[in-house]
Amino acid sequence: MSDVLELTRALISRPSVTPDDAGCQALLAARLQAAGFACEHLRLGEVDNLWATHGTCDGPTLVLLGHTDVVPPGPREAWHSDPFEPTLRDGLLYGRGAADMKGSVAAFIVAAERFVAEHPQHRGRLAVLLTSDEEGDAIDGVRRVADIFRERGERIDWCITGEPSSKARLGDLLRVGRRGSLSARLDVHGVQGHVAYPDKARNPIHLALAALDALASRRWDEGYEGFPPTSLQISNIHAGTGANNVIPGELEVLFNLRYNPHWNADRLVAECEGMLNAHGLSFDIRWHRSGEPFFTPEGPLRLAAREVLAAFAGADPEESTGGGTSDARFIAPLGAQCIEVGPVNASIHQVDEHVAVADLEALPDLYGALLERLLA
Ligand SMILES: [Zn+2]
């Protein structure tokens, strides 16, 4: 059995449902330490984080960024084999985390071990950063580690995240950015009353209609480089007392913005609140900022990744900024160029999550080729 397959199986059999690391990082730190890495364990709240480095700061720092936690498996009986018992069937390895992202993490370790054995005096610094809080609240994970790095003045030039980015075959997509995400809970205040006496009430539904239409139909921008236009989607509207002869006193609306680098959260908040005020609404609004967008323009990292992926997939990768958010959003603001490269994502977060053994066994070579290009 190959080294990467064996290590992935060892990780899957540790049931590290977020934010529990279940001993994954201790296993990986032991491997990295034996390879000559300096390991620092950052336990923040309930969350384990590992920062392992090899080399010196007088050249570029390249970080391999991953997470050891997984999403809950859901009902055991829906799986064809136990989610925490790695199982091989028809060339596929099954288990929670196989694709997202214990396979990539195992491949990082194998690639890093091989690289430093072959280039003990490589240029710059090779680092591995792992957290057990990517799938959960993502507060005490890379978000806080990035704050610590900022205080220390830690410099990061390049960051490769192992999130499962490929669509149909390994290396067919290179993620070069992600949109930002901003959510709101809006409460519009009115005055409750009898529908037959509207002059004695203030109907928050009627009051809000034009403002909501303005928010939903606004063309925020025309897109940005590889990004689609910014979009606001209303996900819930609720009002009413249950009786059809009562004008309700309150209207509650949930909405979310997915935005490109034309915007940041502060400016969007100001813009939305300005529009609500312009419609004369009386309201309260609570915002949740889950992450600013990031974008890695053309440069040495993107060029190296495009060429390496093309060699593996047999064609130039699609360069995309789609998808949800990832921990790269916390590393990018430190000034790092960030990309995401990982296995096929078709089964992530589903029952019977799996990764193709052939892809898994190619991953250390793929990451190794990137290390050769950037640090050898
Ligand atoms: Zn993930």
Tab-separated table of C-alpha atoms and ligand atoms in Angstrom:
chain	number	residue	atom	x	y	z
A	1	MET	CA	0.000	0.000	0.000
A	2	SER	CA	1.364	3.443	-0.883
A	3	ASP	CA	2.504	5.830	1.820
A	4	VAL	CA	-0.181	8.448	1.006
A	5	LEU	CA	-2.969	5.858	0.969
A	6	GLU	CA	-1.868	4.448	4.291
A	7	LEU	CA	-1.646	7.901	5.884
A	8	THR	CA	-5.070	8.942	4.527
A	9	ARG	CA	-6.575	5.767	5.988
A	10	ALA	CA	-4.959	6.488	9.359
A	11	LEU	CA	-6.525	9.973	9.311
A	12	ILE	CA	-10.002	8.771	8.273
A	13	SER	CA	-10.038	6.230	11.114
A	14	ARG	CA	-9.656	9.130	13.574
A	15	PRO	CA	-13.231	10.486	13.830
A	16	SER	CA	-12.322	14.186	13.865
A	17	VAL	CA	-15.790	15.713	13.614
A	18	THR	CA	-15.331	19.488	13.773
A	19	PRO	CA	-13.786	20.945	15.921
A	20	ASP	CA	-12.356	17.722	17.441
A	21	ASP	CA	-8.960	16.869	15.936
A	22	ALA	CA	-9.059	13.311	17.393
A	23	GLY	CA	-5.275	12.943	17.313
A	24	CYS	CA	-4.764	13.659	13.601
A	25	GLN	CA	-2.351	16.535	14.131
A	26	ALA	CA	-0.218	14.614	16.666
A	27	LEU	CA	0.267	11.898	14.062
A	28	LEU	CA	1.172	14.418	11.349
A	29	ALA	CA	3.434	16.479	13.626
A	30	ALA	CA	5.399	13.323	14.510
A	31	ARG	CA	5.983	12.695	10.800
A	32	LEU	CA	6.989	16.296	10.088
A	33	GLN	CA	9.273	16.472	13.121
A	34	ALA	CA	11.062	13.301	12.004
A	35	ALA	CA	11.573	14.986	8.613
A	36	GLY	CA	13.268	17.966	10.272
A	37	PHE	CA	10.338	20.414	10.597
A	38	ALA	CA	9.980	22.620	13.681
A	39	CYS	CA	6.440	22.074	14.988
A	40	GLU	CA	4.397	24.539	17.024
A	41	HIS	CA	1.046	23.450	18.454
A	42	LEU	CA	-1.406	26.336	18.817
A	43	ARG	CA	-4.342	25.203	20.928
A	44	LEU	CA	-6.894	28.040	20.811
A	45	GLY	CA	-10.128	27.465	22.734
A	46	GLU	CA	-11.371	24.027	21.674
A	47	VAL	CA	-9.343	24.040	18.494
A	48	ASP	CA	-6.013	22.418	17.612
A	49	ASN	CA	-3.778	24.158	15.093
A	50	LEU	CA	-0.348	23.027	13.893
A	51	TRP	CA	2.347	25.282	12.403
A	52	ALA	CA	5.341	23.371	11.065
A	53	THR	CA	8.256	25.007	9.238
A	54	HIS	CA	11.456	23.940	7.487
A	55	GLY	CA	14.153	26.262	6.132
A	56	THR	CA	14.897	29.943	6.664
A	57	CYS	CA	13.110	33.276	6.318
A	58	ASP	CA	15.655	34.793	3.920
A	59	GLY	CA	13.706	33.537	0.903
A	60	PRO	CA	10.012	33.130	0.079
A	61	THR	CA	7.687	31.294	2.482
A	62	LEU	CA	5.303	28.768	0.948
A	63	VAL	CA	2.479	27.450	3.144
A	64	LEU	CA	0.537	24.234	2.566
A	65	LEU	CA	-2.809	24.962	4.245
A	66	GLY	CA	-5.274	22.288	5.314
A	67	HIS	CA	-7.783	21.131	7.895
A	68	THR	CA	-7.993	17.887	9.854
A	69	ASP	CA	-11.661	18.280	10.906
A	70	VAL	CA	-14.572	16.854	8.923
A	71	VAL	CA	-18.312	17.477	8.747
A	72	PRO	CA	-20.559	15.031	10.663
A	73	PRO	CA	-21.242	11.815	8.739
A	74	GLY	CA	-25.051	11.978	8.951
A	75	PRO	CA	-26.999	8.742	9.465
A	76	ARG	CA	-24.625	5.746	9.622
A	77	GLU	CA	-27.181	3.480	7.908
A	78	ALA	CA	-27.154	5.681	4.792
A	79	TRP	CA	-23.450	4.811	4.229
A	80	HIS	CA	-22.393	1.607	2.462
A	81	SER	CA	-19.476	1.285	4.893
A	82	ASP	CA	-18.666	2.915	8.210
A	83	PRO	CA	-17.699	6.573	7.590
A	84	PHE	CA	-14.731	6.261	9.977
A	85	GLU	CA	-13.529	2.875	8.696
A	86	PRO	CA	-11.564	3.617	5.510
A	87	THR	CA	-12.780	1.176	2.883
A	88	LEU	CA	-11.490	0.399	-0.632
A	89	ARG	CA	-14.051	-0.511	-3.278
A	90	ASP	CA	-13.547	-0.462	-7.058
A	91	GLY	CA	-10.519	1.822	-6.993
A	92	LEU	CA	-12.154	4.316	-4.628
A	93	LEU	CA	-11.308	5.026	-0.998
A	94	TYR	CA	-14.468	5.667	1.060
A	95	GLY	CA	-14.693	7.487	4.379
A	96	ARG	CA	-15.614	10.876	5.852
A	97	GLY	CA	-12.861	13.311	4.904
A	98	ALA	CA	-11.443	11.181	2.054
A	99	ALA	CA	-11.883	14.119	-0.361
A	100	ASP	CA	-12.399	17.026	2.073
A	101	MET	CA	-9.603	17.015	2.938
A	102	LYS	CA	-7.656	14.250	4.649
A	103	GLY	CA	-6.370	12.940	1.317
A	104	SER	CA	-4.834	16.345	0.484
A	105	VAL	CA	-3.403	16.687	3.994
A	106	ALA	CA	-1.757	13.257	3.761
A	107	ALA	CA	-0.415	14.208	0.315
A	108	PHE	CA	0.987	17.490	1.738
A	109	ILE	CA	2.933	15.534	4.366
A	110	VAL	CA	4.296	12.949	1.920
A	111	ALA	CA	5.259	15.672	-0.592
A	112	ALA	CA	6.918	17.783	2.135
A	113	GLU	CA	8.898	14.785	3.475
A	114	ARG	CA	10.168	13.879	0.019
A	115	PHE	CA	11.000	17.470	-0.878
A	116	VAL	CA	13.113	18.247	2.197
A	117	ALA	CA	14.881	14.869	1.945
A	118	GLU	CA	15.854	15.698	-1.626
A	119	HIS	CA	16.563	19.412	-1.020
A	120	PRO	CA	17.745	19.775	2.578
A	121	GLN	CA	19.064	23.267	1.706
A	122	HIS	CA	16.055	24.424	-0.347
A	123	ARG	CA	15.503	28.147	-0.698
A	124	GLY	CA	13.165	29.992	1.649
A	125	ARG	CA	10.793	28.258	3.987
A	126	LEU	CA	8.336	25.425	3.501
A	127	ALA	CA	5.501	25.472	6.041
A	128	VAL	CA	2.462	23.326	6.807
A	129	LEU	CA	-0.505	24.955	8.584
A	130	LEU	CA	-3.333	22.722	9.789
A	131	THR	CA	-6.481	23.547	11.764
A	132	SER	CA	-9.337	21.500	13.231
A	133	ASP	CA	-11.879	24.310	12.822
A	134	GLU	CA	-12.519	24.848	9.118
A	135	GLU	CA	-15.861	23.076	8.813
A	136	GLY	CA	-17.288	24.566	12.033
A	137	ASP	CA	-17.382	28.106	13.369
A	138	ALA	CA	-13.940	28.882	11.913
A	139	ILE	CA	-13.211	31.307	14.762
A	140	ASP	CA	-10.365	29.683	16.721
A	141	GLY	CA	-8.808	28.162	13.615
A	142	VAL	CA	-6.940	29.948	10.849
A	143	ARG	CA	-8.758	33.233	11.592
A	144	ARG	CA	-7.031	33.494	14.998
A	145	VAL	CA	-3.776	31.960	13.792
A	146	ALA	CA	-3.647	34.715	11.160
A	147	ASP	CA	-4.097	37.322	13.930
A	148	ILE	CA	-1.151	35.771	15.798
A	149	PHE	CA	0.923	35.798	12.601
A	150	ARG	CA	0.058	39.454	12.062
A	151	GLU	CA	1.268	40.346	15.587
A	152	ARG	CA	4.489	38.398	15.074
A	153	GLY	CA	5.123	39.961	11.680
A	154	GLU	CA	5.159	36.521	10.061
A	155	ARG	CA	5.576	36.853	6.293
A	156	ILE	CA	3.792	34.474	3.911
A	157	ASP	CA	4.380	34.753	0.176
A	158	TRP	CA	2.468	31.812	-1.264
A	159	CYS	CA	-0.297	29.613	0.107
A	160	ILE	CA	-1.599	26.402	-1.452
A	161	THR	CA	-4.858	25.151	0.073
A	162	GLY	CA	-5.745	21.501	-0.509
A	163	GLU	CA	-9.515	22.039	-0.752
A	164	PRO	CA	-11.108	19.649	-3.253
A	165	SER	CA	-11.215	21.952	-6.260
A	166	SER	CA	-11.204	19.550	-9.219
A	167	LYS	CA	-14.460	19.005	-11.107
A	168	ALA	CA	-14.224	15.804	-13.158
A	169	ARG	CA	-10.515	14.944	-13.176
A	170	LEU	CA	-7.570	15.810	-10.961
A	171	GLY	CA	-6.140	19.196	-11.932
A	172	ASP	CA	-8.923	20.392	-14.246
A	173	LEU	CA	-9.607	23.494	-12.118
A	174	LEU	CA	-7.347	26.003	-10.401
A	175	ARG	CA	-9.040	28.209	-7.828
A	176	VAL	CA	-7.444	31.679	-7.859
A	177	GLY	CA	-9.879	33.559	-5.637
A	178	ARG	CA	-13.123	33.398	-3.749
A	179	ARG	CA	-16.005	35.786	-3.377
A	180	GLY	CA	-16.733	37.439	-0.048
A	181	SER	CA	-19.884	36.562	1.895
A	182	LEU	CA	-22.002	38.906	4.018
A	183	SER	CA	-25.318	37.948	5.669
A	184	ALA	CA	-27.999	40.140	7.214
A	185	ARG	CA	-31.049	39.715	9.441
A	186	LEU	CA	-33.329	42.683	8.942
A	187	ASP	CA	-36.275	43.537	11.208
A	188	VAL	CA	-38.641	46.150	9.791
A	189	HIS	CA	-40.850	47.771	12.410
A	190	GLY	CA	-44.482	48.730	11.833
A	191	VAL	CA	-47.576	49.099	13.982
A	192	GLN	CA	-49.956	46.148	14.374
A	193	GLY	CA	-53.639	46.752	13.712
A	194	HIS	CA	-56.949	45.592	12.192
A	195	VAL	CA	-56.904	45.202	8.387
A	196	ALA	CA	-60.206	47.128	8.279
A	197	TYR	CA	-58.547	50.166	9.921
A	198	PRO	CA	-55.226	50.542	8.059
A	199	ASP	CA	-55.034	54.218	8.990
A	200	LYS	CA	-54.523	53.139	12.627
A	201	ALA	CA	-51.681	50.719	11.735
A	202	ARG	CA	-48.368	50.785	9.854
A	203	ASN	CA	-47.908	47.748	7.623
A	204	PRO	CA	-44.211	46.728	7.635
A	205	ILE	CA	-44.752	44.458	4.598
A	206	HIS	CA	-46.021	47.313	2.459
A	207	LEU	CA	-43.361	49.650	3.798
A	208	ALA	CA	-40.555	47.200	2.989
A	209	LEU	CA	-41.638	46.100	-0.501
A	210	ALA	CA	-40.021	48.899	-2.473
A	211	ALA	CA	-36.815	48.799	-0.435
A	212	LEU	CA	-36.502	45.024	-0.844
A	213	ASP	CA	-37.156	45.342	-4.557
A	214	ALA	CA	-34.420	47.965	-4.802
A	215	LEU	CA	-31.953	45.705	-2.967
A	216	ALA	CA	-32.839	42.613	-4.983
A	217	SER	CA	-32.871	44.219	-8.410
A	218	ARG	CA	-29.778	46.399	-8.003
A	219	ARG	CA	-26.911	45.784	-10.424
A	220	TRP	CA	-24.072	46.049	-7.907
A	221	ASP	CA	-21.261	45.863	-10.452
A	222	GLU	CA	-20.326	44.244	-13.757
A	223	GLY	CA	-17.988	41.618	-12.281
A	224	TYR	CA	-14.250	41.822	-11.570
A	225	GLU	CA	-11.510	40.029	-13.534
A	226	GLY	CA	-12.458	36.342	-13.146
A	227	PHE	CA	-15.365	37.100	-10.769
A	228	PRO	CA	-19.076	37.143	-11.572
A	229	PRO	CA	-21.097	40.266	-10.638
A	230	THR	CA	-21.899	40.783	-6.968
A	231	SER	CA	-25.280	39.323	-6.054
A	232	LEU	CA	-27.774	39.853	-3.242
A	233	GLN	CA	-30.201	37.019	-2.572
A	234	ILE	CA	-33.129	37.168	-0.150
A	235	SER	CA	-33.391	33.773	1.551
A	236	ASN	CA	-36.357	34.285	3.849
A	237	ILE	CA	-39.222	36.722	4.483
A	238	HIS	CA	-41.494	36.289	7.448
A	239	ALA	CA	-44.346	38.293	8.949
A	240	GLY	CA	-47.893	37.767	10.111
A	241	THR	CA	-49.725	36.757	13.245
A	242	GLY	CA	-51.574	33.798	11.732
A	243	ALA	CA	-54.872	35.683	11.389
A	244	ASN	CA	-55.793	37.201	8.042
A	245	ASN	CA	-57.506	40.226	9.612
A	246	VAL	CA	-54.364	41.477	11.381
A	247	ILE	CA	-51.732	43.801	9.991
A	248	PRO	CA	-48.500	42.489	11.565
A	249	GLY	CA	-46.224	44.753	13.571
A	250	GLU	CA	-42.919	43.286	12.366
A	251	LEU	CA	-41.355	41.903	9.185
A	252	GLU	CA	-38.213	39.772	9.296
A	253	VAL	CA	-35.992	39.330	6.223
A	254	LEU	CA	-32.801	37.270	5.768
A	255	PHE	CA	-30.457	38.004	2.895
A	256	ASN	CA	-26.902	37.283	1.785
A	257	LEU	CA	-24.451	39.049	-0.499
A	258	ARG	CA	-21.742	37.206	-2.459
A	259	TYR	CA	-19.364	39.895	-3.606
A	260	ASN	CA	-16.235	40.391	-5.684
A	261	PRO	CA	-13.176	42.573	-4.863
A	262	HIS	CA	-14.978	45.739	-6.044
A	263	TRP	CA	-16.488	45.752	-2.568
A	264	ASN	CA	-15.645	45.143	1.037
A	265	ALA	CA	-18.075	44.337	3.855
A	266	ASP	CA	-18.024	47.832	5.402
A	267	ARG	CA	-18.962	49.533	2.153
A	268	LEU	CA	-21.733	47.035	1.436
A	269	VAL	CA	-23.180	47.485	4.935
A	270	ALA	CA	-23.178	51.266	4.501
A	271	GLU	CA	-24.727	50.966	1.037
A	272	CYS	CA	-27.539	48.618	2.127
A	273	GLU	CA	-28.381	50.614	5.245
A	274	GLY	CA	-28.385	53.790	3.163
A	275	MET	CA	-30.927	52.255	0.782
A	276	LEU	CA	-33.168	51.136	3.665
A	277	ASN	CA	-32.977	54.606	5.218
A	278	ALA	CA	-33.713	56.249	1.880
A	279	HIS	CA	-37.015	54.328	1.838
A	280	GLY	CA	-37.890	55.730	5.271
A	281	LEU	CA	-37.951	52.381	7.023
A	282	SER	CA	-37.730	51.967	10.764
A	283	PHE	CA	-35.529	48.905	11.182
A	284	ASP	CA	-32.844	46.991	13.048
A	285	ILE	CA	-30.278	44.985	11.170
A	286	ARG	CA	-27.687	42.452	12.323
A	287	TRP	CA	-24.774	41.644	10.017
A	288	HIS	CA	-22.576	38.567	9.866
A	289	ARG	CA	-19.302	38.978	7.924
A	290	SER	CA	-17.948	35.564	7.016
A	291	GLY	CA	-15.011	36.676	4.922
A	292	GLU	CA	-13.705	39.243	2.490
A	293	PRO	CA	-13.010	38.156	-1.095
A	294	PHE	CA	-9.506	37.353	-2.225
A	295	PHE	CA	-7.925	37.225	-5.651
A	296	THR	CA	-4.506	36.067	-6.826
A	297	PRO	CA	-3.540	37.824	-10.048
A	298	GLU	CA	-1.104	36.490	-12.612
A	299	GLY	CA	2.295	35.834	-10.996
A	300	PRO	CA	4.835	33.096	-10.215
A	301	LEU	CA	2.435	30.994	-8.100
A	302	ARG	CA	-0.405	31.025	-10.598
A	303	LEU	CA	1.937	30.355	-13.510
A	304	ALA	CA	3.595	27.402	-11.749
A	305	ALA	CA	0.226	25.947	-10.778
A	306	ARG	CA	-1.236	26.300	-14.263
A	307	GLU	CA	1.707	24.466	-15.824
A	308	VAL	CA	1.809	21.708	-13.199
A	309	LEU	CA	-1.950	21.114	-13.394
A	310	ALA	CA	-1.897	21.055	-17.186
A	311	ALA	CA	0.767	18.336	-17.036
A	312	PHE	CA	-1.444	16.238	-14.724
A	313	ALA	CA	-4.835	16.839	-16.349
A	314	GLY	CA	-3.597	16.889	-19.944
A	315	ALA	CA	-5.117	20.332	-20.615
A	316	ASP	CA	-4.900	23.831	-19.175
A	317	PRO	CA	-7.017	24.103	-16.023
A	318	GLU	CA	-10.066	26.321	-15.814
A	319	GLU	CA	-9.080	29.257	-13.565
A	320	SER	CA	-12.001	29.973	-11.281
A	321	THR	CA	-13.128	32.144	-8.385
A	322	GLY	CA	-16.357	30.220	-7.759
A	323	GLY	CA	-17.547	28.209	-4.784
A	324	GLY	CA	-18.096	29.089	-1.130
A	325	THR	CA	-15.410	30.334	1.236
A	326	SER	CA	-12.238	28.660	2.510
A	327	ASP	CA	-9.515	29.374	5.043
A	328	ALA	CA	-7.447	31.052	2.326
A	329	ARG	CA	-9.625	34.137	3.082
A	330	PHE	CA	-7.686	34.573	6.359
A	331	ILE	CA	-4.210	34.070	4.859
A	332	ALA	CA	-4.682	36.289	1.799
A	333	PRO	CA	-4.990	39.527	3.876
A	334	LEU	CA	-1.466	38.842	5.251
A	335	GLY	CA	-0.266	39.667	1.744
A	336	ALA	CA	0.001	36.090	0.496
A	337	GLN	CA	-0.879	34.905	-2.978
A	338	CYS	CA	-3.344	32.038	-2.511
A	339	ILE	CA	-4.525	29.208	-4.725
A	340	GLU	CA	-6.546	26.077	-4.087
A	341	VAL	CA	-5.653	22.746	-5.631
A	342	GLY	CA	-7.128	19.434	-4.561
A	343	PRO	CA	-8.999	16.296	-5.611
A	344	VAL	CA	-12.416	15.939	-7.265
A	345	ASN	CA	-15.144	17.452	-5.099
A	346	ALA	CA	-18.223	15.543	-6.331
A	347	SER	CA	-18.860	13.637	-3.067
A	348	ILE	CA	-17.790	16.124	-0.401
A	349	HIS	CA	-20.071	16.538	2.636
A	350	GLN	CA	-22.255	13.706	1.222
A	351	VAL	CA	-22.788	10.144	2.426
A	352	ASP	CA	-20.286	7.701	0.851
A	353	GLU	CA	-17.670	10.448	0.470
A	354	HIS	CA	-14.742	9.074	-1.521
A	355	VAL	CA	-11.594	9.817	-3.473
A	356	ALA	CA	-10.152	7.881	-6.428
A	357	VAL	CA	-7.065	5.978	-5.267
A	358	ALA	CA	-5.279	6.916	-8.516
A	359	ASP	CA	-5.899	10.631	-7.825
A	360	LEU	CA	-4.837	10.278	-4.203
A	361	GLU	CA	-1.598	8.586	-5.271
A	362	ALA	CA	-0.925	11.332	-7.847
A	363	LEU	CA	-1.440	14.169	-5.342
A	364	PRO	CA	1.989	14.013	-3.604
A	365	ASP	CA	3.625	14.216	-7.056
A	366	LEU	CA	1.423	17.178	-7.971
A	367	TYR	CA	2.204	19.101	-4.774
A	368	GLY	CA	5.841	17.980	-5.064
A	369	ALA	CA	6.049	19.432	-8.586
A	370	LEU	CA	4.807	22.784	-7.220
A	371	LEU	CA	7.418	22.711	-4.446
A	372	GLU	CA	10.139	21.946	-7.024
A	373	ARG	CA	9.034	24.913	-9.135
A	374	LEU	CA	8.830	27.373	-6.262
A	375	LEU	CA	11.424	26.396	-3.629
A	376	ALA	CA	14.061	24.094	-5.174
B	1	ZN	ZN	-12.585	21.433	3.265
